[in-house]
């Protein structure tokens, strides 16, 4: 795929069915978002869960029931068509994968757009600390930690974290840079010994792909937007739609934050 | 009232009916919050409204339907008793004011805790720029601006803003300091000419009290947590409970922000 800089162009390509890959590395000036769509009866507890766990679940926008347009973060966009790929879950099981969900849309569906670490990875690349997963064009390594999320109703479970190995000398810079993006998981939740947060083997991630860790590199861990999906699967919600991993929704919000 | 530093003590005093005044100036190390309680059927649209207008409506926590404990921001607290004063609205009209809402609580009620400028006022005081409303111990001046909020379902209307006159030489400092508190309305949304945001007379605020503006002072305007209450009144929601103006909910979250 050519590198795109305009969120509207990327969304239009996804809408035409011409964009099915990762959105990582594209539109570096804008925020990318995880998508979770739930029926109204589960959505309030899910909203509570997200507000109680803002590091893995930073809310960018919630849409009113039945409304597929994210009027704040991408006016005119359509969440039923503008994401490259969708996953459909029924009773906690992955039931279907597809590029369009127009025929599944219902008046009681509520969409959650949650911050994504693709947003701050651009800042690391620009500062000359390209994360290994970006360098190798692989999915970031994700692990189920032993950090408990604050529960809300039917939603509870451990925090899923991403891991990026960073050269010792750059750890402070990377902490500081990512801390500027609270809308994209913010500063790391842990730096160093994986066992301290319940991770036994960095070569066997629970999601995504492993990356080699080189001498004088430290593993850094961030809250991950897979967390809310994992708790929703575990809660066996009747019906849920999410984006395909790494195929995010591109917003029109500037990367560094937005006012109003 | 003696100045309290512990949120738990202030909440306990409110619960015992021994605290009925403003919370401004108390517990300077902690975040204070606006409270809006709504029935479930209006709550999702209200959540969407808040996410679409994060400057006037920064979400600190949403509770699941029926749950009066804000498990993230003040575990063990009870939103039915721990706020000094409550206002009850029915069909958009103020119906009652009281110190306890235990007997009004219902399984379908959802509580929203939204950031409050009392939080960043502490930082201004510590930096030696005490806002005039703090100096005079009056309610901050609030105005209905001509800045339209992004609507969500039944909720729409203009942004309500607070105004504080600040010495010219301190405007940059105050902008920078308040900008560190995005969970408490963040940086000003406007500085200078009130007419530019539709305000005609600074001596006649729409809410709160007027303050004198001295020579070489500039009016600075911030998003205000009265905004969501004003749109909910305008939407004539069947039932709503809020805090009494300036009698906020005291959270256990550190003033400068909180992780996880």
XYZ file of C-alpha atoms in Angstrom:
520
model
C 0.000 0.000 0.000
C 1.245 3.556 -0.638
C 1.678 5.597 2.551
C -1.365 7.816 2.979
C -1.377 11.063 4.919
C -5.103 11.904 4.791
C -7.543 10.088 7.106
C -10.428 10.889 4.723
C -8.574 9.182 1.853
C -7.785 6.114 3.926
C -11.397 5.857 5.135
C -12.675 6.258 1.562
C -10.314 3.490 0.355
C -11.570 1.212 3.153
C -15.155 2.092 2.221
C -14.518 1.124 -1.421
C -13.014 -2.180 -0.255
C -9.585 -1.167 -1.528
C -7.808 -1.072 1.837
C -7.577 -4.266 3.861
C -4.206 -4.070 5.622
C -2.759 -2.438 8.712
C -3.195 1.279 9.244
C 0.055 1.464 11.260
C 2.487 4.012 9.878
C -0.184 5.848 7.882
C -1.551 9.352 8.500
C 1.147 10.220 11.055
C -0.447 13.555 11.967
C -3.716 11.996 13.201
C -5.117 9.837 15.994
C -6.013 6.232 15.265
C -8.704 4.406 17.234
C -9.798 0.959 18.359
C -13.463 0.231 17.601
C -15.864 -1.696 19.844
C -19.586 -1.819 18.954
C -22.035 -3.186 21.523
C -25.808 -3.353 22.013
C -27.245 -0.653 24.247
C -27.937 -2.978 27.183
C -24.227 -3.770 27.595
C -22.941 -0.377 26.512
C -23.424 1.558 29.762
C -21.483 -0.999 31.789
C -18.828 -0.960 29.082
C -18.651 2.845 29.203
C -18.210 2.584 32.978
C -15.460 -0.003 32.491
C -13.594 2.268 30.068
C -13.782 5.289 32.384
C -12.530 3.137 35.271
C -9.537 1.939 33.277
C -8.454 4.968 31.261
C -4.916 3.749 30.553
C -5.912 0.692 28.487
C -9.262 2.252 27.442
C -8.878 5.993 26.671
C -12.244 7.099 25.273
C -12.026 9.216 22.117
C -15.750 9.133 21.332
C -18.932 7.221 22.118
C -21.756 7.466 19.561
C -25.427 7.692 20.605
C -27.401 4.441 20.075
C -28.035 3.751 16.382
C -25.774 6.515 15.095
C -22.846 5.292 12.970
C -21.268 8.738 12.435
C -18.523 9.790 14.873
C -19.522 13.456 14.796
C -16.635 14.644 16.959
C -13.624 12.805 15.659
C -14.516 12.329 11.985
C -17.649 14.213 10.889
C -19.164 12.596 7.797
C -17.425 9.245 8.317
C -19.396 5.983 8.602
C -18.248 3.447 11.174
C -20.081 0.675 9.245
C -17.817 0.927 6.209
C -14.759 3.075 6.929
C -12.647 0.581 8.912
C -10.539 -1.753 6.734
C -11.753 -4.931 8.420
C -14.317 -5.972 11.049
C -14.726 -8.934 13.411
C -18.175 -10.097 14.495
C -18.480 -11.859 17.873
C -21.577 -13.743 19.036
C -21.782 -14.843 22.681
C -18.062 -14.283 23.079
C -17.020 -16.302 20.023
C -15.520 -14.928 16.813
C -18.258 -15.677 14.273
C -17.273 -13.766 11.149
C -14.724 -11.426 9.576
C -15.642 -8.969 6.859
C -15.048 -5.561 5.291
C -18.465 -3.946 5.796
C -21.148 -4.174 8.486
C -23.971 -2.153 6.940
C -26.420 -5.061 6.974
C -25.635 -5.828 10.652
C -26.314 -2.301 11.884
C -29.132 -1.911 14.429
C -30.834 0.998 16.189
C -29.541 -0.179 19.558
C -25.838 -0.350 18.670
C -23.357 1.977 20.354
C -19.837 2.515 19.010
C -16.808 3.140 21.212
C -13.659 4.653 19.714
C -10.699 4.119 22.037
C -7.127 5.402 21.723
C -4.435 3.301 20.038
C -0.668 3.140 20.428
C -0.180 3.578 16.660
C -0.771 7.233 17.515
C 2.306 7.600 19.745
C 4.503 5.272 17.674
C 4.721 8.060 15.070
C 6.276 10.295 17.721
C 8.872 7.629 18.579
C 9.758 7.160 14.899
C 10.158 10.929 14.449
C 12.440 11.044 17.518
C 14.644 8.342 15.973
C 13.508 5.506 18.274
C 11.610 3.339 15.793
C 9.920 0.516 17.736
C 11.051 -2.916 16.570
C 7.515 -3.937 15.496
C 7.418 -0.895 13.202
C 10.955 -1.610 11.918
C 10.001 -5.219 11.106
C 6.432 -4.440 10.044
C 4.996 -7.019 12.454
C 2.105 -6.829 14.906
C 3.222 -5.482 18.276
C 3.701 -8.138 21.019
C 0.787 -8.163 23.479
C 0.597 -9.950 26.832
C -2.066 -10.603 29.427
C -0.582 -9.058 32.602
C -1.516 -9.772 36.220
C -2.692 -6.166 36.719
C -6.416 -6.325 37.494
C -8.672 -3.794 35.796
C -11.268 -2.034 37.971
C -14.450 -4.024 37.203
C -17.766 -2.520 36.039
C -20.858 -4.722 35.983
C -20.236 -7.797 33.811
C -16.864 -6.496 32.621
C -13.725 -7.502 34.511
C -10.354 -9.053 33.839
C -6.630 -8.386 33.600
C -5.013 -5.566 31.662
C -3.535 -6.529 28.301
C -0.266 -4.696 27.639
C 1.935 -4.076 24.610
C 5.704 -4.571 24.881
C 8.387 -2.712 22.975
C 12.098 -3.296 23.664
C 13.866 0.073 23.871
C 17.613 0.811 24.153
C 18.514 1.583 27.781
C 19.718 5.068 26.859
C 16.369 5.947 25.287
C 14.023 4.690 27.997
C 13.551 8.091 29.632
C 12.931 9.792 26.293
C 10.371 7.153 25.282
C 8.613 7.418 28.667
C 8.414 11.172 28.295
C 7.279 11.133 24.647
C 4.541 8.537 25.129
C 3.399 10.370 28.276
C 2.337 13.244 26.009
C -0.352 10.981 24.507
C -2.795 10.148 27.339
C -5.451 9.719 24.614
C -3.273 6.893 23.239
C -2.440 4.956 26.460
C 0.086 7.550 27.690
C 3.259 6.695 29.612
C 4.266 3.050 30.140
C 2.589 1.215 33.008
C 5.737 -0.818 33.645
C 9.402 -0.771 32.647
C 11.771 -3.734 33.039
C 11.253 -7.157 34.639
C 8.271 -8.797 32.893
C 7.707 -11.158 35.862
C 6.791 -8.150 38.025
C 3.526 -7.877 36.048
C 3.006 -11.613 35.621
C 4.604 -12.141 32.209
C 6.767 -15.275 32.053
C 8.006 -15.478 28.470
C 8.486 -12.482 26.178
C 8.981 -14.841 23.234
C 5.415 -16.104 23.527
C 3.019 -13.154 23.366
C -0.690 -13.781 23.956
C -1.567 -11.670 20.919
C 0.520 -10.291 18.035
C 4.029 -11.411 17.197
C 7.266 -11.795 19.190
C 10.262 -9.531 18.530
C 13.918 -10.135 19.394
C 15.298 -8.166 22.349
C 18.879 -7.061 21.876
C 21.654 -6.450 24.375
C 21.174 -3.277 26.450
C 17.496 -3.100 25.609
C 14.769 -2.856 28.250
C 11.226 -4.118 27.730
C 8.705 -1.302 28.147
C 5.001 -2.058 28.679
C 1.964 0.071 27.826
C -1.784 -0.340 28.401
C -3.362 -1.889 25.307
C -6.677 -1.333 23.525
C -7.150 -5.097 23.255
C -8.005 -5.048 26.994
C -11.645 -3.949 26.583
C -12.214 -6.435 23.742
C -10.739 -9.228 25.862
C -13.042 -8.449 28.799
C -16.061 -8.218 26.470
C -15.239 -11.625 24.959
C -14.826 -13.032 28.477
C -18.207 -11.568 29.502
C -19.717 -13.436 26.514
C -21.701 -10.426 25.348
C -24.463 -11.534 22.997
C -23.183 -9.421 20.079
C -20.058 -7.360 19.507
C -18.290 -5.913 16.487
C -14.643 -4.790 16.577
C -11.998 -3.755 14.052
C -9.541 -6.364 12.787
C -6.361 -6.145 14.884
C -4.033 -3.415 13.541
C -6.698 -2.201 11.071
C -7.807 0.833 12.987
C -10.290 3.658 12.445
C -8.529 6.819 11.268
C -9.866 9.961 12.960
C -9.486 13.585 11.860
C -8.224 14.534 15.341
C -4.678 15.887 15.437
C -2.203 13.403 16.879
C -1.122 15.644 19.725
C -4.632 16.062 21.092
C -7.640 18.146 20.260
C -9.635 20.878 21.915
C -13.384 21.445 22.408
C -15.650 25.640 57.899
C -12.100 24.547 58.736
C -9.975 23.824 55.656
C -9.899 20.074 55.098
C -7.142 18.251 53.262
C -8.581 14.724 53.186
C -11.325 13.896 50.658
C -12.507 10.995 52.846
C -13.010 13.381 55.772
C -14.904 15.883 53.665
C -17.119 13.134 52.204
C -17.764 11.738 55.693
C -18.734 15.205 56.970
C -21.124 15.613 54.021
C -22.547 12.151 54.728
C -23.222 13.100 58.351
C -24.948 16.272 57.196
C -22.222 18.430 58.730
C -20.891 19.950 55.501
C -23.233 22.076 53.411
C -20.977 24.742 51.884
C -18.631 25.104 48.944
C -15.803 22.605 48.492
C -13.657 25.209 46.704
C -10.262 25.645 48.335
C -10.470 22.347 50.218
C -8.354 19.210 49.632
C -5.931 20.998 47.278
C -4.086 17.786 46.389
C -7.164 16.093 44.891
C -9.527 16.307 41.915
C -13.036 17.639 42.468
C -15.946 16.588 40.274
C -19.302 17.737 38.957
C -22.076 15.158 39.445
C -24.884 14.401 36.984
C -27.188 11.418 37.618
C -29.553 10.315 34.839
C -31.821 7.367 34.081
C -30.309 4.709 31.847
C -32.397 5.592 28.802
C -30.884 9.090 28.611
C -27.439 8.115 29.891
C -25.938 6.714 26.694
C -26.759 9.840 24.715
C -25.373 11.893 27.591
C -22.163 9.820 27.617
C -21.868 10.451 23.869
C -22.418 14.186 24.454
C -19.653 14.296 27.070
C -17.141 12.466 24.838
C -17.988 14.836 21.971
C -17.364 17.895 24.138
C -14.409 16.946 26.315
C -13.395 20.502 27.216
C -16.603 21.411 29.115
C -17.332 17.733 29.977
C -14.137 15.848 30.895
C -15.284 12.417 32.105
C -13.654 11.268 35.335
C -15.907 8.251 35.873
C -19.260 6.804 34.809
C -20.861 4.278 37.179
C -22.728 1.199 35.901
C -26.557 1.464 36.185
C -27.715 1.204 39.806
C -24.234 1.398 41.330
C -23.695 4.426 43.619
C -19.997 3.690 44.351
C -17.409 5.406 42.158
C -15.005 2.441 42.286
C -12.240 4.171 40.363
C -12.076 7.646 41.785
C -13.214 7.088 45.391
C -13.577 3.404 46.330
C -15.964 3.013 49.248
C -17.651 6.379 48.740
C -21.410 6.670 48.210
C -22.664 9.165 45.629
C -26.087 9.217 47.336
C -24.772 10.810 50.529
C -21.210 12.085 50.089
C -21.879 15.312 48.178
C -22.693 18.323 50.417
C -25.877 19.229 48.532
C -28.026 17.836 45.705
C -30.524 19.320 43.226
C -33.387 17.235 41.861
C -34.775 18.118 38.418
C -38.011 16.734 36.978
C -38.793 17.344 33.296
C -36.169 20.044 33.159
C -37.399 21.959 36.219
C -35.647 22.277 39.567
C -37.995 20.387 41.897
C -36.088 19.978 45.145
C -32.814 20.628 46.968
C -31.501 18.330 49.697
C -28.496 16.786 51.397
C -29.131 13.102 50.719
C -30.692 11.153 47.838
C -30.776 7.611 49.253
C -34.558 7.316 48.954
C -34.487 8.541 45.340
C -31.959 5.978 44.178
C -33.086 3.542 41.453
C -31.570 0.547 39.693
C -31.566 2.385 36.380
C -29.631 5.464 37.524
C -26.194 6.196 36.091
C -23.813 8.704 37.695
C -21.408 10.870 35.720
C -18.457 12.500 37.456
C -17.023 15.296 35.339
C -13.929 17.422 35.928
C -14.180 20.776 37.709
C -12.108 23.951 37.573
C -11.710 23.969 41.381
C -9.016 21.396 40.609
C -6.798 23.744 38.597
C -7.560 26.815 40.725
C -5.342 25.294 43.434
C -2.441 25.339 40.976
C -3.049 29.021 40.200
C -3.153 29.898 43.902
C 0.112 28.026 44.517
C 1.715 29.907 41.610
C 0.699 33.209 43.205
C -2.102 34.037 40.745
C -5.117 33.668 43.012
C -8.266 34.020 40.869
C -10.480 36.895 41.971
C -13.423 34.561 42.771
C -11.147 32.640 45.181
C -9.776 35.888 46.662
C -13.316 37.192 47.257
C -14.810 33.788 48.115
C -17.578 34.225 45.543
C -18.947 31.833 42.930
C -16.988 32.072 39.690
C -18.681 34.091 36.899
C -20.226 31.838 34.249
C -21.567 32.833 30.832
C -23.478 31.128 28.038
C -21.153 31.545 25.040
C -22.018 31.324 21.334
C -19.736 28.285 20.880
C -21.967 25.389 19.851
C -21.339 22.013 21.475
C -21.269 18.965 19.189
C -24.777 17.507 19.674
C -25.551 13.898 20.654
C -29.131 12.659 20.434
C -31.419 14.858 22.541
C -28.494 16.822 24.005
C -27.363 20.032 22.307
C -26.706 23.645 23.134
C -24.035 26.278 23.643
C -20.927 25.885 25.787
C -21.084 27.536 29.207
C -17.747 29.099 30.149
C -16.166 30.422 33.333
C -14.374 33.780 33.305
C -11.427 34.830 35.438
C -9.708 38.201 34.991
C -5.921 37.676 35.006
C -3.133 40.298 34.984
C -1.753 40.701 31.447
C 1.700 39.635 32.560
C 0.375 36.355 33.953
C -1.843 35.269 31.055
C 0.763 32.949 29.500
C 1.564 31.345 32.843
C -2.122 30.762 33.598
C -2.717 29.307 30.125
C 0.200 26.937 30.588
C -0.726 25.910 34.154
C -4.381 25.219 33.418
C -3.352 23.326 30.270
C -1.786 20.707 32.557
C -5.289 19.808 33.786
C -7.184 18.398 30.781
C -9.265 16.389 33.303
C -10.370 19.775 34.730
C -11.259 21.669 31.488
C -7.593 22.247 30.531
C -6.331 25.396 28.805
C -8.674 28.354 28.230
C -10.942 28.156 25.180
C -10.735 31.916 24.687
C -8.642 34.844 25.931
C -9.632 38.497 25.590
C -12.608 40.131 23.826
C -15.794 38.614 25.331
C -17.833 39.613 22.255
C -15.783 37.180 20.147
C -17.584 34.315 21.902
C -20.953 36.045 22.160
C -20.681 37.536 25.643
C -21.986 41.090 25.848
C -21.670 42.118 29.485
C -19.099 40.703 31.914
C -20.917 42.368 34.794
C -23.997 40.224 34.213
C -22.996 36.553 34.340
C -25.621 33.913 33.467
C -24.607 31.864 36.527
C -22.471 32.665 39.586
C -21.391 36.139 40.614
C -19.712 39.072 38.840
C -16.167 40.157 39.758
C -14.475 43.514 39.113
C -11.890 43.575 36.319
C -8.963 45.840 37.052
C -6.681 47.827 34.765
C -4.249 45.660 32.787
C -6.280 42.548 33.387
C -7.509 40.278 30.592
C -10.624 38.102 30.839
C -9.754 34.422 30.341
C -12.486 31.877 29.550
C -12.590 28.132 30.266
C -15.036 25.347 29.428
C -17.422 24.871 32.360
C -19.011 21.790 33.909
C -22.365 23.594 34.038
C -22.558 22.999 30.258
C -23.810 19.393 30.457
C -26.338 20.275 33.161
C -27.616 23.168 31.059
C -28.121 20.938 27.993
C -29.838 18.268 30.115
C -32.235 20.866 31.553
C -32.901 22.142 28.028
C -33.606 18.576 26.832
C -36.191 18.317 29.649
C -34.974 14.930 30.796
C -37.625 13.242 32.904
C -35.375 12.947 35.988
C -31.917 14.280 36.840
C -29.923 14.768 40.021
C -26.898 17.081 40.216
C -24.697 18.547 42.937
C -25.474 22.018 44.297
C -23.333 24.561 42.423
C -19.846 24.811 43.995
C -20.561 21.851 46.328
C -18.598 19.236 44.438
C -17.804 15.572 44.896
C -14.274 15.133 46.302
C -12.387 12.265 44.643
C -9.290 10.432 45.887
C -7.565 11.027 42.530
C -4.397 13.124 42.717
C -4.881 16.630 41.354
C -2.229 16.312 38.680
C -3.825 13.267 37.094
C -3.955 9.562 37.787
C -2.763 6.432 36.062
C -4.462 3.077 35.356
